[in-house]
């Protein structure tokens, strides 16, 4: 996303939303998570209208909702459950998960994105 001109804050938070979406999908396909309750046609219509009104970016075919963390902030972040995510929290998670391999993993991802 950074290669496309998006700021790091959006790239980090959008990646978190996409990975969570993929983890949920995998959990459902493996039977770990139960399938969602069926929605009525009216509920599906309301949800579709809400998605159309919500600003988003598309990543790998997944529409990721975005928002500014506050009215004065010029930056945009991905949202989860209607709230902008904290890029610093995502960065802390990455550091704790990858530890000393973070820079090598980041370099490999940047190379793959070119």
PDB file of C-alpha atoms in Angstrom:
ATOM      1  CA  UNK A   1       0.000   0.000   0.000  1.00  0.00           C
ATOM      2  CA  UNK A   2       2.866   2.346   0.712  1.00  0.00           C
ATOM      3  CA  UNK A   3       4.069   1.811  -2.866  1.00  0.00           C
ATOM      4  CA  UNK A   4       0.642   3.040  -4.018  1.00  0.00           C
ATOM      5  CA  UNK A   5       1.109   6.256  -2.043  1.00  0.00           C
ATOM      6  CA  UNK A   6      -0.724   5.409   1.167  1.00  0.00           C
ATOM      7  CA  UNK A   7       0.826   6.417   4.471  1.00  0.00           C
ATOM      8  CA  UNK A   8       2.367   3.852   6.803  1.00  0.00           C
ATOM      9  CA  UNK A   9      -0.469   4.297   9.346  1.00  0.00           C
ATOM     10  CA  UNK A  10      -3.048   3.144   6.809  1.00  0.00           C
ATOM     11  CA  UNK A  11      -0.828   0.354   5.468  1.00  0.00           C
ATOM     12  CA  UNK A  12      -0.254  -1.112   8.951  1.00  0.00           C
ATOM     13  CA  UNK A  13      -3.853  -0.895  10.089  1.00  0.00           C
ATOM     14  CA  UNK A  14      -5.293  -2.146   6.793  1.00  0.00           C
ATOM     15  CA  UNK A  15      -2.954  -5.145   6.911  1.00  0.00           C
ATOM     16  CA  UNK A  16      -4.285  -5.950  10.381  1.00  0.00           C
ATOM     17  CA  UNK A  17      -7.885  -5.866   9.113  1.00  0.00           C
ATOM     18  CA  UNK A  18      -7.055  -8.074   6.108  1.00  0.00           C
ATOM     19  CA  UNK A  19      -5.175 -10.637   8.209  1.00  0.00           C
ATOM     20  CA  UNK A  20      -8.045 -10.774  10.717  1.00  0.00           C
ATOM     21  CA  UNK A  21     -10.505 -11.287   7.851  1.00  0.00           C
ATOM     22  CA  UNK A  22      -8.378 -14.119   6.451  1.00  0.00           C
ATOM     23  CA  UNK A  23      -8.011 -15.746   9.879  1.00  0.00           C
ATOM     24  CA  UNK A  24     -11.793 -15.630  10.374  1.00  0.00           C
ATOM     25  CA  UNK A  25     -12.386 -17.136   6.935  1.00  0.00           C
ATOM     26  CA  UNK A  26      -9.911 -19.935   7.625  1.00  0.00           C
ATOM     27  CA  UNK A  27     -11.452 -20.587  11.035  1.00  0.00           C
ATOM     28  CA  UNK A  28     -14.892 -20.864   9.470  1.00  0.00           C
ATOM     29  CA  UNK A  29     -13.665 -23.181   6.708  1.00  0.00           C
ATOM     30  CA  UNK A  30     -12.008 -25.466   9.279  1.00  0.00           C
ATOM     31  CA  UNK A  31     -15.113 -25.486  11.471  1.00  0.00           C
ATOM     32  CA  UNK A  32     -13.352 -23.685  14.339  1.00  0.00           C
ATOM     33  CA  UNK A  33     -15.770 -20.754  14.175  1.00  0.00           C
ATOM     34  CA  UNK A  34     -19.477 -21.311  13.684  1.00  0.00           C
ATOM     35  CA  UNK A  35     -21.084 -19.885  10.553  1.00  0.00           C
ATOM     36  CA  UNK A  36     -22.724 -16.491  10.889  1.00  0.00           C
ATOM     37  CA  UNK A  37     -26.407 -16.371  11.714  1.00  0.00           C
ATOM     38  CA  UNK A  38     -28.485 -15.910   8.559  1.00  0.00           C
ATOM     39  CA  UNK A  39     -29.658 -12.338   8.018  1.00  0.00           C
ATOM     40  CA  UNK A  40     -33.037 -11.240   6.805  1.00  0.00           C
ATOM     41  CA  UNK A  41     -33.196  -9.499   3.422  1.00  0.00           C
ATOM     42  CA  UNK A  42     -33.780  -6.199   5.251  1.00  0.00           C
ATOM     43  CA  UNK A  43     -30.667  -6.710   7.400  1.00  0.00           C
ATOM     44  CA  UNK A  44     -28.592  -7.537   4.319  1.00  0.00           C
ATOM     45  CA  UNK A  45     -29.929  -4.423   2.576  1.00  0.00           C
ATOM     46  CA  UNK A  46     -29.090  -2.185   5.569  1.00  0.00           C
ATOM     47  CA  UNK A  47     -25.586  -3.670   5.790  1.00  0.00           C
ATOM     48  CA  UNK A  48     -25.038  -3.125   2.057  1.00  0.00           C
ATOM     49  CA  UNK A  49     -26.184   0.506   2.347  1.00  0.00           C
ATOM     50  CA  UNK A  50     -23.840   1.070   5.297  1.00  0.00           C
ATOM     51  CA  UNK A  51     -20.895  -0.399   3.342  1.00  0.00           C
ATOM     52  CA  UNK A  52     -21.665   1.906   0.403  1.00  0.00           C
ATOM     53  CA  UNK A  53     -21.680   4.966   2.680  1.00  0.00           C
ATOM     54  CA  UNK A  54     -18.461   4.033   4.485  1.00  0.00           C
ATOM     55  CA  UNK A  55     -15.185   5.147   2.878  1.00  0.00           C
ATOM     56  CA  UNK A  56     -12.943   2.187   2.127  1.00  0.00           C
ATOM     57  CA  UNK A  57      -9.866   0.946   0.301  1.00  0.00           C
ATOM     58  CA  UNK A  58      -9.750  -2.340  -1.575  1.00  0.00           C
ATOM     59  CA  UNK A  59      -6.929  -4.754  -0.802  1.00  0.00           C
ATOM     60  CA  UNK A  60      -6.837  -8.118  -2.552  1.00  0.00           C
ATOM     61  CA  UNK A  61     -10.575  -7.847  -3.180  1.00  0.00           C
ATOM     62  CA  UNK A  62     -11.363  -7.058   0.442  1.00  0.00           C
ATOM     63  CA  UNK A  63     -12.984  -3.686   1.127  1.00  0.00           C
ATOM     64  CA  UNK A  64     -11.365  -2.261   4.243  1.00  0.00           C
ATOM     65  CA  UNK A  65     -13.319   0.555   5.924  1.00  0.00           C
ATOM     66  CA  UNK A  66     -11.248   3.650   6.710  1.00  0.00           C
ATOM     67  CA  UNK A  67     -11.668   6.703   8.876  1.00  0.00           C
ATOM     68  CA  UNK A  68      -9.698   9.526  10.442  1.00  0.00           C
ATOM     69  CA  UNK A  69      -8.967   8.995  14.149  1.00  0.00           C
ATOM     70  CA  UNK A  70     -10.338  12.473  14.910  1.00  0.00           C
ATOM     71  CA  UNK A  71     -11.667  15.478  13.067  1.00  0.00           C
ATOM     72  CA  UNK A  72      -8.338  17.345  13.199  1.00  0.00           C
ATOM     73  CA  UNK A  73      -6.164  14.443  12.011  1.00  0.00           C
ATOM     74  CA  UNK A  74      -5.323  14.471   8.298  1.00  0.00           C
ATOM     75  CA  UNK A  75      -4.311  10.805   8.247  1.00  0.00           C
ATOM     76  CA  UNK A  76      -6.632   7.912   7.522  1.00  0.00           C
ATOM     77  CA  UNK A  77      -6.583   4.527   9.247  1.00  0.00           C
ATOM     78  CA  UNK A  78      -8.353   1.259   8.709  1.00  0.00           C
ATOM     79  CA  UNK A  79     -11.286   0.561  10.991  1.00  0.00           C
ATOM     80  CA  UNK A  80     -12.385  -2.499  12.883  1.00  0.00           C
ATOM     81  CA  UNK A  81     -15.858  -2.596  14.388  1.00  0.00           C
ATOM     82  CA  UNK A  82     -16.346   1.016  13.357  1.00  0.00           C
ATOM     83  CA  UNK A  83     -13.279   2.403  15.171  1.00  0.00           C
ATOM     84  CA  UNK A  84      -9.951   3.497  13.662  1.00  0.00           C
ATOM     85  CA  UNK A  85      -7.109   1.172  14.607  1.00  0.00           C
ATOM     86  CA  UNK A  86      -3.916   2.349  16.301  1.00  0.00           C
ATOM     87  CA  UNK A  87      -0.870   1.863  14.030  1.00  0.00           C
ATOM     88  CA  UNK A  88       1.453   1.954  17.051  1.00  0.00           C
ATOM     89  CA  UNK A  89      -0.363  -1.039  18.511  1.00  0.00           C
ATOM     90  CA  UNK A  90       0.068  -2.919  15.216  1.00  0.00           C
ATOM     91  CA  UNK A  91       3.786  -2.029  15.195  1.00  0.00           C
ATOM     92  CA  UNK A  92       4.183  -3.297  18.784  1.00  0.00           C
ATOM     93  CA  UNK A  93       2.470  -6.548  17.821  1.00  0.00           C
ATOM     94  CA  UNK A  94       4.800  -7.011  14.846  1.00  0.00           C
ATOM     95  CA  UNK A  95       7.888  -6.332  16.979  1.00  0.00           C
ATOM     96  CA  UNK A  96       6.769  -8.835  19.618  1.00  0.00           C
ATOM     97  CA  UNK A  97       5.912 -11.483  17.006  1.00  0.00           C
ATOM     98  CA  UNK A  98       8.905 -11.197  14.675  1.00  0.00           C
ATOM     99  CA  UNK A  99      11.448 -10.072  17.300  1.00  0.00           C
ATOM    100  CA  UNK A 100      14.926  -9.848  15.722  1.00  0.00           C
ATOM    101  CA  UNK A 101      13.561 -11.033  12.357  1.00  0.00           C
ATOM    102  CA  UNK A 102      11.267  -8.038  11.866  1.00  0.00           C
ATOM    103  CA  UNK A 103      13.615  -6.042   9.643  1.00  0.00           C
ATOM    104  CA  UNK A 104      14.393  -9.064   7.458  1.00  0.00           C
ATOM    105  CA  UNK A 105      10.677  -9.875   7.124  1.00  0.00           C
ATOM    106  CA  UNK A 106       9.863  -6.246   6.323  1.00  0.00           C
ATOM    107  CA  UNK A 107      12.624  -6.116   3.689  1.00  0.00           C
ATOM    108  CA  UNK A 108      11.344  -9.332   2.094  1.00  0.00           C
ATOM    109  CA  UNK A 109       7.778  -7.969   1.981  1.00  0.00           C
ATOM    110  CA  UNK A 110       8.976  -4.693   0.434  1.00  0.00           C
ATOM    111  CA  UNK A 111      10.956  -6.648  -2.165  1.00  0.00           C
ATOM    112  CA  UNK A 112       7.916  -8.793  -2.991  1.00  0.00           C
ATOM    113  CA  UNK A 113       5.761  -5.665  -3.373  1.00  0.00           C
ATOM    114  CA  UNK A 114       7.976  -4.250  -6.142  1.00  0.00           C
TER     115      UNK A 114
END
